[in-house]
PDB file of C-alpha atoms in Angstrom:
ATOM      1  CA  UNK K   1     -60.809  52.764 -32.026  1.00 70.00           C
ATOM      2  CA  UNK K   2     -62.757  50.111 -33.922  1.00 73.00           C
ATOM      3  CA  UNK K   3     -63.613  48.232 -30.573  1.00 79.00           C
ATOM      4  CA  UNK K   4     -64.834  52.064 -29.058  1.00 82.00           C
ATOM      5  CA  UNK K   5     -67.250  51.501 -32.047  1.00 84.00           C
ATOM      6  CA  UNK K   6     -68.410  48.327 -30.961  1.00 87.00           C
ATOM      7  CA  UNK K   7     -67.176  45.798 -33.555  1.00 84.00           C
ATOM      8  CA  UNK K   8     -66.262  42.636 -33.222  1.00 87.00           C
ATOM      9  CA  UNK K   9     -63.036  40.895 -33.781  1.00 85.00           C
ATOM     10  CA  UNK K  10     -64.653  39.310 -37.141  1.00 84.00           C
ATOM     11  CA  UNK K  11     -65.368  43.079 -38.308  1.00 82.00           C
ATOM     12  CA  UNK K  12     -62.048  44.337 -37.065  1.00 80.00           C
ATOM     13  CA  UNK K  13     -60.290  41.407 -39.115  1.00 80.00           C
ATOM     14  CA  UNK K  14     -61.741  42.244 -42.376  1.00 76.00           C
ATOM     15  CA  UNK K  15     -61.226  46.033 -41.995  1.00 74.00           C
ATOM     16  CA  UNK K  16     -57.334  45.613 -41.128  1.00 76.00           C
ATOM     17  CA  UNK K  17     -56.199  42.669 -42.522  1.00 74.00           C
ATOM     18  CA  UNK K  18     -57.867  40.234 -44.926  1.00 69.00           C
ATOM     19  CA  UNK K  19     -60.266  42.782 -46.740  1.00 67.00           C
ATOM     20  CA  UNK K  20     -57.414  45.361 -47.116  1.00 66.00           C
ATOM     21  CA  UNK K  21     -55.644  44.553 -50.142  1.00 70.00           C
ATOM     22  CA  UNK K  22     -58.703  43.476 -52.045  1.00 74.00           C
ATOM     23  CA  UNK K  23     -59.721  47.145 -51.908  1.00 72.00           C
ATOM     24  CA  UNK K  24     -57.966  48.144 -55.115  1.00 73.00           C
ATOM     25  CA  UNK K  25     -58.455  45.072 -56.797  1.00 77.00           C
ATOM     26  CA  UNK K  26     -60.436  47.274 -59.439  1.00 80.00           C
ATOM     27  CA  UNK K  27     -57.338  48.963 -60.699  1.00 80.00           C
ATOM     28  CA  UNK K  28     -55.968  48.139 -64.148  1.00 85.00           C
ATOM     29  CA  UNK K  29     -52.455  49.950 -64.576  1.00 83.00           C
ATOM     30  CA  UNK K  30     -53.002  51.675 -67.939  1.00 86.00           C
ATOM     31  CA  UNK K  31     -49.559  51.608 -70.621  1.00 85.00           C
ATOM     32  CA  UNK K  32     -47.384  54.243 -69.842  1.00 84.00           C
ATOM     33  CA  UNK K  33     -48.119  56.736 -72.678  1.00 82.00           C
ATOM     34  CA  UNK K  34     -44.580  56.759 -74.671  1.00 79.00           C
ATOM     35  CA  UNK K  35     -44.495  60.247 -77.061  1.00 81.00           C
ATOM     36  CA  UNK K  36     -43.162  60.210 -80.599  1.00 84.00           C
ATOM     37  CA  UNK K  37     -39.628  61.540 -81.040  1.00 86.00           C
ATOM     38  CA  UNK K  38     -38.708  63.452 -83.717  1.00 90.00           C
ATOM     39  CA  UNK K  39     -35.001  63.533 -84.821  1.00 92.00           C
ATOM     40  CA  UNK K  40     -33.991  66.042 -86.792  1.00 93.00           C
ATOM     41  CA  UNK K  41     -30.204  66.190 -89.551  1.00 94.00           C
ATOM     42  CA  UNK K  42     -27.462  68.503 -88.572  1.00 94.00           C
ATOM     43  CA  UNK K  43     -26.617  70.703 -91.676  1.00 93.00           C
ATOM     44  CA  UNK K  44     -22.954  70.078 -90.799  1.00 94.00           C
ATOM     45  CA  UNK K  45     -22.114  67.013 -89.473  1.00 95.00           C
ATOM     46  CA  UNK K  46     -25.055  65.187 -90.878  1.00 94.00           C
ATOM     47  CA  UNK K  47     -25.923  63.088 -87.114  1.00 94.00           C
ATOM     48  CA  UNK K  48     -29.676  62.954 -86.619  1.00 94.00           C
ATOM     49  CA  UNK K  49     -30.361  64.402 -82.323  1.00 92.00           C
ATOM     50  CA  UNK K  50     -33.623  65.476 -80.936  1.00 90.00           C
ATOM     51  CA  UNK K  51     -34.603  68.974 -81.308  1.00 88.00           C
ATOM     52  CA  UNK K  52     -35.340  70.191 -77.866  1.00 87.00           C
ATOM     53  CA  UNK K  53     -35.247  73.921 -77.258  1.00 85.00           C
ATOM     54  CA  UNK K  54     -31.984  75.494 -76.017  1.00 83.00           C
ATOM     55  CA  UNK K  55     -29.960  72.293 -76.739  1.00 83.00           C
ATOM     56  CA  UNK K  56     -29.400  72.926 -80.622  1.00 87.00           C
ATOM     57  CA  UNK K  57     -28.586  75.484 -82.648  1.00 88.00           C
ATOM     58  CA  UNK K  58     -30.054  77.508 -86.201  1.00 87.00           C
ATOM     59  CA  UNK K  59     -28.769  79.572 -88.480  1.00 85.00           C
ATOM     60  CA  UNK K  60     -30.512  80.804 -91.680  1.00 87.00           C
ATOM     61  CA  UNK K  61     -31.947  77.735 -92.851  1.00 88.00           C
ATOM     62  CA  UNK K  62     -29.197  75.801 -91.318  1.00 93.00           C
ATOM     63  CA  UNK K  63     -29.709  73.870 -87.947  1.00 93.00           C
ATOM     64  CA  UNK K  64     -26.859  72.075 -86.057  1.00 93.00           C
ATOM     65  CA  UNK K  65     -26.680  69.547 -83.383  1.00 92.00           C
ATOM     66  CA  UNK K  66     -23.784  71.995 -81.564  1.00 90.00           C
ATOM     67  CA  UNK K  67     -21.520  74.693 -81.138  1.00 89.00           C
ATOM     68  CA  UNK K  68     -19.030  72.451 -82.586  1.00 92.00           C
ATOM     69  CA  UNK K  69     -20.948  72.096 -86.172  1.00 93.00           C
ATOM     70  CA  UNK K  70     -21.595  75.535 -86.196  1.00 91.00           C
ATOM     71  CA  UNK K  71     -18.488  76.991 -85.609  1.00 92.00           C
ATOM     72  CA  UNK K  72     -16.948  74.832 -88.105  1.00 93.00           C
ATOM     73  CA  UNK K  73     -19.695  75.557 -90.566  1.00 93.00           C
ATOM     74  CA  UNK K  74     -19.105  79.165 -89.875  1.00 90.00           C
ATOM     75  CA  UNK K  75     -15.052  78.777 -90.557  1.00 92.00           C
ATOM     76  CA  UNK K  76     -16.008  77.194 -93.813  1.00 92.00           C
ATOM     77  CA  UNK K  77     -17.945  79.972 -94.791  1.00 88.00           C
ATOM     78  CA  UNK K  78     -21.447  78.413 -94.690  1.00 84.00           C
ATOM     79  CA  UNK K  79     -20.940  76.729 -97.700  1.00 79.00           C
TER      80      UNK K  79
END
């Protein structure tokens, strides 16, 4: 293609191979961007786990970590 266009073997050299990886010299990888977690205290079993919707549980003002801590909470009568 490039010789169709009429360029040299100079020009065709710095297109494909010694020009090529200069072309994103430019670029500066930024830092990843790392998001706070927040960790929350099961009202049972007292473990602090991230609350991310549909993996924990609430109940009144309680919140657990699990079925587990719930269930037993519930046995116990929430007290």
């Amino acid at each position: 293609i490039f010789k169709e266009l009429g360029l040299g073997p100079k020009k065709i050299d710095l297109l494909c191979k010694s020009n090529i990886f200069h072309l994103l010299d430019w670029f500066v990888p930024t830092s990843p961007n790392i998001p706070n977690k927040e960790f929350v205290d099961c009202s049972w079993c007292k473990g602090k786990f991230e609350p991310i919707e549909g993996t924990y549980f609430s109940k009144f003002s309680f919140v657990y970590c699990s079925t587990t801590c719930l269930r037993s909470h519930r046995e116990a009568g929430f007290v």
